[in-house]
Short mmCIF file of C-alpha atoms in Angstrom, two decimals:
data_model
loop_
_atom_site.label_atom_id
_atom_site.label_comp_id
_atom_site.label_asym_id
_atom_site.label_seq_id
_atom_site.Cartn_x
_atom_site.Cartn_y
_atom_site.Cartn_z
CA MET A 1 123.19 72.62 -89.16
CA HIS A 2 123.87 71.15 -85.83
CA MET A 3 121.07 67.71 -85.20
CA GLU A 4 121.60 65.32 -83.72
CA ARG A 5 120.19 61.87 -85.26
CA ASP A 6 117.60 60.91 -83.53
CA GLU A 7 116.36 64.52 -84.69
CA MET A 8 116.92 64.88 -87.77
CA PHE A 9 114.43 63.69 -89.37
CA PRO A 10 111.67 62.50 -86.95
CA MET A 11 109.89 59.89 -89.69
CA GLU A 12 109.69 56.43 -91.56
CA LEU A 13 111.31 55.62 -94.70
CA SER A 14 108.75 55.16 -97.38
CA ASP A 15 107.78 55.55 -100.97
CA GLU A 16 106.97 58.97 -100.93
CA VAL A 17 109.80 59.73 -98.56
CA LEU A 18 112.54 58.50 -100.77
CA LYS A 19 111.08 59.97 -103.94
CA SER A 20 110.52 62.78 -102.47
CA MET A 21 114.45 63.17 -101.53
CA GLU A 22 117.01 64.96 -103.46
CA VAL A 23 120.83 66.90 -102.49
CA GLY A 24 120.03 68.98 -99.11
CA MET A 25 124.24 69.97 -99.71
CA ALA A 26 126.53 68.83 -101.87
CA PHE A 27 130.40 69.60 -101.64
CA LYS A 28 131.41 70.93 -104.63
CA ASP A 29 135.39 71.90 -103.96
CA TYR A 30 137.36 67.65 -105.45
CA ASN A 31 138.73 68.44 -108.73
CA GLY A 32 138.93 64.55 -109.22
CA ARG A 33 136.16 61.74 -108.58
CA ILE A 34 135.63 60.45 -105.40
CA SER A 35 136.39 57.29 -105.86
CA SER A 36 135.98 55.59 -102.26
CA MET A 37 133.52 57.26 -99.51
CA ASP A 38 133.42 55.55 -96.03
CA PHE A 39 130.85 56.61 -92.68
CA HIS A 40 132.30 55.16 -89.09
CA ARG A 41 129.93 52.65 -87.45
CA ASN A 42 128.52 54.94 -83.96
CA THR A 43 130.16 58.08 -84.98
CA ASN A 44 129.40 61.24 -87.12
CA TYR A 45 132.32 61.05 -89.05
CA LEU A 46 132.40 60.38 -92.82
CA VAL A 47 135.75 60.12 -95.00
CA THR A 48 135.89 60.27 -98.47
CA ALA A 49 138.50 58.92 -101.29
CA SER A 50 139.24 61.09 -104.16
CA ASP A 51 141.12 60.44 -107.42
CA ASN A 52 143.59 64.03 -106.21
CA GLU A 53 145.61 61.58 -104.24
CA SER A 54 143.67 63.22 -100.78
CA ILE A 55 141.83 61.55 -97.94
CA ARG A 56 138.27 64.17 -96.77
CA LEU A 57 137.23 63.78 -92.57
CA TYR A 58 134.08 65.04 -92.55
CA ASP A 59 131.56 65.48 -89.65
CA ILE A 60 128.42 65.44 -90.84
CA PRO A 61 124.72 67.20 -88.52
CA ASN A 62 127.93 69.96 -88.24
CA ALA A 63 128.56 69.66 -92.40
CA MET A 64 131.57 70.06 -91.82
CA CYS A 65 135.44 69.09 -93.03
CA LEU A 66 137.32 68.66 -91.13
CA LYS A 67 140.49 67.61 -92.15
CA THR A 68 142.00 67.36 -95.89
CA ILE A 69 144.97 64.58 -96.19
CA ASN A 70 147.31 63.87 -99.40
CA SER A 71 148.35 60.98 -99.66
CA LYS A 72 150.65 61.73 -102.88
CA LYS A 73 153.51 59.00 -103.07
CA TYR A 74 150.77 55.86 -103.18
CA GLY A 75 147.55 57.57 -104.44
CA VAL A 76 144.27 56.60 -102.22
CA ASP A 77 142.21 53.75 -104.08
CA LEU A 78 139.19 52.65 -101.16
CA VAL A 79 139.08 53.57 -98.20
CA CYS A 80 137.39 52.17 -94.31
CA PHE A 81 136.88 53.58 -90.68
CA THR A 82 138.27 51.12 -88.31
CA SER A 83 136.19 50.93 -85.18
CA HIS A 84 138.01 54.42 -84.26
CA PRO A 85 136.49 56.90 -86.33
CA THR A 86 140.09 58.74 -86.52
CA THR A 87 141.73 55.86 -87.47
CA VAL A 88 141.67 54.12 -91.14
CA ILE A 89 143.07 51.43 -93.39
CA TYR A 90 142.99 52.81 -97.76
CA SER A 91 144.56 51.13 -100.34
CA SER A 92 146.69 53.02 -103.02
CA LYS A 93 146.14 53.66 -106.61
CA ASN A 94 150.23 54.13 -108.07
CA GLY A 95 150.07 51.15 -109.57
CA TRP A 96 153.39 50.02 -108.01
CA ASP A 97 152.75 49.56 -104.65
CA GLU A 98 149.33 47.48 -103.57
CA SER A 99 150.28 47.35 -99.45
CA LEU A 100 146.97 48.82 -97.82
CA ARG A 101 147.94 51.12 -94.78
CA LEU A 102 146.33 51.74 -91.33
CA LEU A 103 146.35 55.55 -91.03
CA SER A 104 145.89 57.89 -87.52
CA LEU A 105 143.68 60.88 -89.30
CA ASN A 106 144.83 62.75 -86.01
CA ASP A 107 148.36 63.29 -86.58
CA ASN A 108 149.24 62.05 -90.13
CA LYS A 109 151.20 59.43 -89.00
CA TYR A 110 151.08 55.36 -91.30
CA LEU A 111 150.29 52.82 -88.29
CA ARG A 112 151.44 50.12 -90.72
CA TYR A 113 151.88 48.56 -93.77
CA PHE A 114 149.77 45.41 -95.20
CA LYS A 115 151.46 43.95 -98.22
CA GLY A 116 150.57 40.87 -99.56
CA HIS A 117 148.41 41.76 -103.00
CA HIS A 118 150.87 41.54 -106.80
CA ASP A 119 147.56 43.44 -108.45
CA ARG A 120 145.61 46.23 -106.85
CA VAL A 121 142.66 46.02 -104.40
CA VAL A 122 139.55 46.51 -105.54
CA SER A 123 137.00 45.55 -102.66
CA LEU A 124 138.22 45.20 -98.25
CA SER A 125 135.94 45.13 -95.96
CA LEU A 126 136.43 45.58 -92.51
CA CYS A 127 135.57 44.01 -89.36
CA PRO A 128 132.64 44.64 -86.88
CA ARG A 129 133.43 42.54 -83.86
CA ASN A 130 136.98 42.74 -83.88
CA GLU A 131 140.28 43.82 -85.77
CA CYS A 132 140.49 41.92 -88.33
CA PHE A 133 139.33 42.79 -92.32
CA ILE A 134 139.59 41.25 -95.01
CA SER A 135 141.07 42.19 -98.41
CA GLY A 136 139.89 41.28 -102.58
CA SER A 137 142.28 42.11 -105.25
CA SER A 138 142.83 41.37 -109.08
CA ASP A 139 145.53 38.88 -108.77
CA ARG A 140 142.53 36.42 -107.92
CA THR A 141 142.90 36.95 -104.11
CA VAL A 142 141.29 37.69 -100.70
CA LEU A 143 143.08 38.26 -97.87
CA LEU A 144 142.65 37.84 -94.19
CA TRP A 145 144.25 40.28 -91.22
CA ASP A 146 144.39 41.11 -88.57
CA GLN A 147 145.08 45.10 -87.55
CA ARG A 148 147.88 44.85 -85.32
CA ILE A 149 150.43 42.50 -87.40
CA GLU A 150 151.44 43.70 -91.10
CA LYS A 151 151.24 39.74 -92.33
CA SER A 152 147.62 38.32 -93.82
CA GLN A 153 147.08 35.59 -92.01
CA GLY A 154 144.93 33.86 -93.92
CA LEU A 155 144.70 33.79 -98.15
CA LEU A 156 141.27 32.14 -100.42
CA ARG A 157 142.04 31.89 -104.12
CA VAL A 158 139.71 33.00 -106.53
CA GLN A 159 139.00 33.27 -110.85
CA GLY A 160 137.97 35.82 -111.00
CA ARG A 161 137.48 40.19 -109.86
CA PRO A 162 136.38 39.40 -106.49
CA ALA A 163 134.27 41.40 -104.30
CA VAL A 164 133.74 40.87 -100.84
CA SER A 165 132.08 42.12 -97.55
CA TYR A 166 130.96 40.66 -93.68
CA ASP A 167 127.73 40.88 -91.90
CA ASP A 168 127.33 43.26 -89.61
CA GLN A 169 127.19 40.56 -86.66
CA GLY A 170 131.43 39.25 -88.35
CA MET A 171 130.65 36.40 -88.40
CA VAL A 172 130.21 35.49 -91.73
CA PHE A 173 131.74 37.03 -94.06
CA THR A 174 131.14 36.63 -98.25
CA ILE A 175 133.62 36.12 -102.06
CA ALA A 176 131.64 36.73 -105.08
CA TYR A 177 132.88 36.58 -108.65
CA LYS A 178 131.52 35.02 -111.91
CA GLY A 179 128.41 34.67 -110.84
CA PHE A 180 128.69 32.93 -107.39
CA VAL A 181 128.21 34.51 -103.99
CA ARG A 182 130.01 32.36 -101.37
CA MET A 183 129.69 32.62 -97.64
CA PHE A 184 131.81 31.05 -94.56
CA ASP A 185 132.26 31.14 -90.91
CA ALA A 186 134.42 34.14 -90.18
CA ARG A 187 136.63 31.65 -87.09
CA LYS A 188 136.63 28.48 -89.56
CA TYR A 189 137.00 30.24 -93.36
CA GLU A 190 140.57 27.60 -94.84
CA LYS A 191 137.50 24.38 -94.12
CA GLY A 192 136.45 27.07 -97.39
CA PRO A 193 132.84 27.91 -97.89
CA PHE A 194 129.95 26.24 -95.24
CA GLU A 195 127.02 28.09 -98.54
CA ILE A 196 128.35 28.20 -101.46
CA PHE A 197 124.77 30.50 -104.20
CA SER A 198 124.53 31.32 -107.31
CA VAL A 199 123.39 34.46 -109.29
CA GLY A 200 120.72 33.53 -112.19
CA GLY A 201 123.65 32.98 -114.61
CA ASP A 202 125.54 36.49 -114.63
CA ILE A 203 129.13 35.86 -115.31
CA SER A 204 130.07 39.78 -115.32
CA GLU A 205 132.54 40.58 -113.28
CA ALA A 206 131.17 40.88 -109.77
CA ASN A 207 131.87 45.22 -107.95
CA VAL A 208 130.81 45.62 -104.88
CA VAL A 209 128.85 42.58 -102.38
CA LYS A 210 126.72 43.87 -99.43
CA PHE A 211 124.73 41.83 -96.78
CA SER A 212 121.07 44.42 -94.84
CA ASN A 213 122.46 44.91 -91.35
CA ASP A 214 119.36 42.32 -89.98
CA GLY A 215 122.45 40.14 -92.69
CA ARG A 216 119.43 38.66 -94.11
CA LEU A 217 119.46 39.21 -97.38
CA ILE A 218 122.94 40.20 -99.83
CA LEU A 219 123.26 43.06 -102.24
CA LEU A 220 125.53 41.45 -105.78
CA THR A 221 125.73 44.37 -108.81
CA THR A 222 128.18 43.50 -111.51
CA MET A 223 129.73 45.36 -114.22
CA ASN A 224 127.08 44.81 -116.55
CA GLY A 225 124.76 46.46 -114.79
CA HIS A 226 122.54 43.92 -113.19
CA ILE A 227 121.55 44.48 -108.79
CA HIS A 228 121.15 41.40 -107.40
CA VAL A 229 119.48 40.21 -104.28
CA LEU A 230 119.68 37.04 -102.63
CA ASP A 231 117.98 35.70 -100.27
CA SER A 232 121.26 34.92 -97.14
CA PHE A 233 119.68 32.12 -95.20
CA ARG A 234 118.64 29.83 -98.21
CA GLY A 235 120.18 31.63 -101.20
CA THR A 236 116.64 32.17 -103.85
CA LEU A 237 117.35 34.66 -106.28
CA LEU A 238 114.48 37.47 -105.02
CA SER A 239 115.02 39.99 -107.47
CA THR A 240 117.65 41.19 -110.13
CA TYR A 241 117.13 45.41 -111.06
CA ILE A 242 119.10 47.03 -113.94
CA VAL A 243 120.91 49.85 -115.21
CA LYS A 244 123.52 51.33 -117.21
CA PRO A 245 126.68 49.11 -117.78
CA VAL A 246 130.05 49.86 -116.00
CA SER A 247 133.34 50.99 -118.03
CA THR A 248 136.55 48.88 -117.07
CA ASN A 249 137.78 51.58 -114.64
CA SER A 250 134.38 51.94 -112.84
CA THR A 251 132.62 50.00 -109.82
CA LEU A 252 128.64 49.85 -109.66
CA GLU A 253 127.98 50.46 -106.24
CA ALA A 254 124.12 50.13 -104.28
CA SER A 255 123.60 50.74 -100.54
CA PHE A 256 120.30 48.81 -99.04
CA SER A 257 118.97 51.56 -96.10
CA PRO A 258 118.36 50.99 -92.52
CA ASP A 259 116.20 48.48 -92.53
CA GLY A 260 117.09 46.35 -95.50
CA THR A 261 113.33 48.26 -97.06
CA TYR A 262 115.22 50.29 -100.51
CA ILE A 263 118.02 50.15 -102.67
CA VAL A 264 119.74 52.89 -104.51
CA SER A 265 121.67 52.69 -106.00
CA GLY A 266 124.30 54.70 -109.68
CA SER A 267 123.87 52.97 -113.20
CA GLY A 268 127.04 53.66 -115.66
CA ASP A 269 125.31 56.62 -117.37
CA GLY A 270 125.71 58.19 -113.72
CA SER A 271 122.67 58.67 -112.62
CA VAL A 272 121.05 57.04 -108.96
CA TYR A 273 117.91 54.97 -108.87
CA ALA A 274 116.45 53.70 -106.16
CA TRP A 275 113.93 50.50 -105.59
CA ASN A 276 111.77 48.38 -103.05
CA VAL A 277 112.92 45.53 -102.47
CA ARG A 278 108.83 43.93 -100.91
CA ASN A 279 107.51 44.87 -103.66
CA GLU A 280 110.44 45.39 -106.79
CA ARG A 281 108.87 48.26 -107.58
CA LYS A 282 111.52 51.25 -108.93
CA VAL A 283 110.41 53.85 -106.58
CA GLY A 284 112.85 57.52 -107.80
CA SER A 285 115.64 57.76 -110.02
CA TRP A 286 117.92 60.50 -110.73
CA LYS A 287 119.09 61.35 -113.25
CA SER A 288 122.71 63.45 -113.54
CA ILE A 289 125.04 65.16 -115.78
CA ASP A 290 128.38 63.35 -114.83
CA ASN A 291 128.69 59.56 -116.43
CA GLU A 292 130.10 57.35 -114.35
CA PRO A 293 128.32 56.09 -111.54
CA PRO A 294 128.89 57.29 -108.10
CA VAL A 295 129.81 55.82 -104.92
CA ILE A 296 127.01 56.09 -102.55
CA LYS A 297 126.54 55.03 -99.23
CA TRP A 298 123.27 54.76 -96.85
CA VAL A 299 124.37 57.21 -93.55
CA PRO A 300 123.74 54.65 -90.70
CA GLY A 301 121.10 55.54 -88.54
CA MET A 302 119.43 58.64 -90.39
CA LEU A 303 117.52 59.64 -93.34
CA MET A 304 119.95 60.38 -95.91
CA PHE A 305 121.86 58.86 -98.21
CA GLY A 306 125.49 60.08 -99.86
CA THR A 307 127.20 60.05 -103.40
CA GLY A 308 130.39 61.29 -104.61
CA SER A 309 131.28 62.46 -108.31
CA SER A 310 132.98 64.49 -108.99
CA GLU A 311 131.79 66.29 -106.16
CA LEU A 312 130.50 65.00 -102.74
CA SER A 313 125.94 65.02 -102.51
CA PHE A 314 124.17 64.45 -99.39
CA TRP A 315 120.83 63.66 -100.05
CA ILE A 316 117.37 64.63 -97.63
CA PRO A 317 113.66 64.26 -97.70
CA ASP A 318 112.48 67.61 -99.13
CA LEU A 319 109.05 68.48 -96.99
CA SER A 320 108.62 70.09 -99.75
CA LYS A 321 107.30 67.61 -101.66
CA LEU A 322 105.51 65.01 -99.54
CA GLY A 323 101.61 66.34 -99.81
CA SER A 324 101.41 64.77 -96.44
CA PHE A 325 102.20 63.68 -92.57
CA GLY A 326 100.60 61.07 -93.01
CA CYS A 327 105.23 59.23 -92.26
CA VAL A 328 105.41 61.19 -89.11
CA LYS A 329 106.10 59.62 -86.64
#
């Protein structure tokens, strides 16, 4: 299955193409749920974290698991690539040490520990522009870090479970909690938010917040099963999609397609849904035998998204379902 990115699927994403998508490949050898996954921005690598206390590195075009690293002592919950494709930052899951860790997957060495949170880290985002990252915790703090320094560089207090994310340029980050999305200038965050947007009275706990690749849209998921889409410049709430609510220990995750036109999302009953953001129409839904929301992320630059539950699945268009090839470039 070796393919270069641009020859993967020489077609444009459309309602018809998205509706045809199904699992093209699955890794079923997880004995635990996948709690987090991240695609590297500039390579074909994927990293996953799972309840069986392992971190796995995959080569996507060759459908290969390159490496499995166990973190038995600390457990592993959230994982993110740094700019380097074999270095990750991850949060622990053991309930007694909430440090974040910078880990080299090459030689399984810890390069740095980041200590500061006193409760579970529930959100993690790395700046695409430099070595900075932000973490949000159930201890109601958001900490700002520099990967080269063990001590946090800044602290922001919040009044709820924070969801955090940088935009694609790394110039702005957002913190969402309790029905509001707060926008910060990454270079002068200590001045406080430069904008505060309301998500229409939904004060359910924030789960994940993300920017579209062009920075124009923000999505926010909440525990009661709402996926809100906002205009990131004007702050207007453009649409809200509703799925089954999630339980306290689960996270509802959704992801923009690379062009920002579609959203794929998990659901509290394990299903996967897709919507067209422009006309707010539901494009597809896929039932699951799972009963918890999968983690879900679009593969950068490819016509493919990944879901992680008790197995890792890659979703691709089923060409036999496409009546015409009018969508081919």
